Amino acid sequence: MSTCNRSLKPRRVPRGAFVAVLLVAGFWFGSAEALFTVGPASDTACQFHDIQSAVNAAQQNPGPDLIQVSAGTYLHQTTITVADGSDVTIEGGYQNCSSGSRTDRSTLDAQGTSDGPIFIDEGSGALTLLHLILQNANNPTGPGGAISAVVAGPLTLSDVLVYSNRATYGGGLFISGNSIFRPTLTLIDSSINSNTASFNGGGLYVTTADVFIHGSTNFLANLANGTGDNGDGGGIYALDTNIHATGHSLPKFPFVGFNQATRYGGGVYFGATANALEFFLANDSASLPLN
C-alpha cells in the first residue's frame, strides 16, 4: 500500500475578492462614532470645556458623533447651535472625561438671561439628547425656550428634564416643519415641566411634524400666558401634527397635568388647517386625566 504525501499550500485570494469583503464589512457594521468629551476646566483629560466647541468639532467629522458631557452644572452663556448634516448624540452625566461610566445627568442652566434658547437645531442629521437637564432659558422675542428646531432632522430626547424655560411660542420646545418637510420629535422618559410661553404652547409648540411619546414622559405645570387671540395649549400646542403617545404612565403624576392656558386647551390644544391628523393614545395609566 502506497501513500502519497501532498503539501497543503494556502490558496491566494484574488485581490478583488478581498476588497469586496472589506466593502461588505464596512456596509454591515457602519461607521464608528467619533467621540468628543466635555467637562470642567479642572479636568485636563477633557477635549473641550463647553458644548458648542465640541459641536463645532463634531461638525468637521463626516460621520456620526458622540459628545460625552461630564456630570455637573454648566452655566449657559450663548445658544448652542447644531448644524450638522450627520447624526449627533449629546449624552450627559459622565463621571469625568476619563471614565466611560455615567453616574447622573448634566445640567445646562441659562440663568434666566435673555439670550435665546439653549439649543437651536438646524442640522439635517439626527440630534439625540440624553441624560440632560435644560433649565432657566429666557427667549422673550423668539420661539423655543430650551430648544428651537425649524425644518431640522429627527430630534430625540431621552431622560431629559426641560424645566422652567420661557419663550414666545413653545416655552419648553418649539418644533416646526413645512409642507415639504415634516420633522420628527421623539420623547422618551422625559419631563416638560414648569415652562411658560407668552403666546401659545407652554410646554411644547409643534406644527407640521410627527411626535412620538414613550415611557414615563410627562407635561406638567406649563403655562400658555397669551392674551387676545393667543394663550392656547398650556401643555402642548399642536397644529397640523400627528402625535402618538404610548406606554405613558407614572405612579404619582399624570401624563399631561396641572397645565394652564389663558384661552383654549389647558392641557392640549390640537388643531388642523387641512389634512386629517391623529392624536393617538395607548396604554393609558395615570392618577389624573388630561386637563
Short mmCIF file of N, CA and C in Angstrom, two decimals, residues 76-78 109-117 135-140 166:
data_model
loop_
_atom_site.label_atom_id
_atom_site.label_comp_id
_atom_site.label_asym_id
_atom_site.label_seq_id
_atom_site.Cartn_x
_atom_site.Cartn_y
_atom_site.Cartn_z
N HIS A 76 -24.97 78.45 31.18
CA HIS A 76 -25.16 78.70 29.75
C HIS A 76 -25.00 80.19 29.46
N GLN A 77 -24.11 80.52 28.52
CA GLN A 77 -23.87 81.92 28.16
C GLN A 77 -24.44 82.25 26.78
N THR A 78 -24.23 81.38 25.81
CA THR A 78 -24.72 81.62 24.46
C THR A 78 -25.45 80.37 23.96
N ASP A 109 -27.75 75.32 32.56
CA ASP A 109 -28.55 76.33 33.24
C ASP A 109 -28.32 77.68 32.58
N ALA A 110 -29.38 78.22 31.96
CA ALA A 110 -29.26 79.50 31.25
C ALA A 110 -29.36 80.69 32.19
N GLN A 111 -29.68 80.47 33.44
CA GLN A 111 -29.69 81.52 34.47
C GLN A 111 -30.67 82.65 34.19
N GLY A 112 -31.66 82.41 33.34
CA GLY A 112 -32.68 83.41 33.08
C GLY A 112 -32.26 84.55 32.19
N THR A 113 -31.09 84.47 31.57
CA THR A 113 -30.64 85.55 30.69
C THR A 113 -31.43 85.54 29.39
N SER A 114 -31.59 86.71 28.79
CA SER A 114 -32.40 86.87 27.57
C SER A 114 -31.54 86.67 26.33
N ASP A 115 -30.99 85.49 26.19
CA ASP A 115 -30.05 85.21 25.09
C ASP A 115 -30.59 84.21 24.08
N GLY A 116 -31.86 83.85 24.16
CA GLY A 116 -32.40 82.88 23.23
C GLY A 116 -32.44 81.49 23.83
N PRO A 117 -32.79 80.48 23.03
CA PRO A 117 -32.91 79.12 23.54
C PRO A 117 -31.55 78.52 23.92
N GLN A 135 -32.58 74.07 31.69
CA GLN A 135 -33.41 74.89 32.56
C GLN A 135 -33.06 76.38 32.50
N ASN A 136 -34.09 77.17 32.86
CA ASN A 136 -33.95 78.62 33.10
C ASN A 136 -33.53 79.41 31.87
N ALA A 137 -33.94 78.97 30.68
CA ALA A 137 -33.69 79.77 29.48
C ALA A 137 -34.80 80.82 29.35
N ASN A 138 -34.45 81.95 28.78
CA ASN A 138 -35.42 83.03 28.57
C ASN A 138 -35.24 83.57 27.16
N ASN A 139 -36.24 83.35 26.33
CA ASN A 139 -36.20 83.80 24.94
C ASN A 139 -37.41 84.71 24.70
N PRO A 140 -37.33 85.96 25.15
CA PRO A 140 -38.52 86.82 25.17
C PRO A 140 -38.99 87.30 23.81
N ARG A 166 -38.66 79.91 29.23
CA ARG A 166 -39.65 80.86 28.74
C ARG A 166 -39.35 81.23 27.29
#
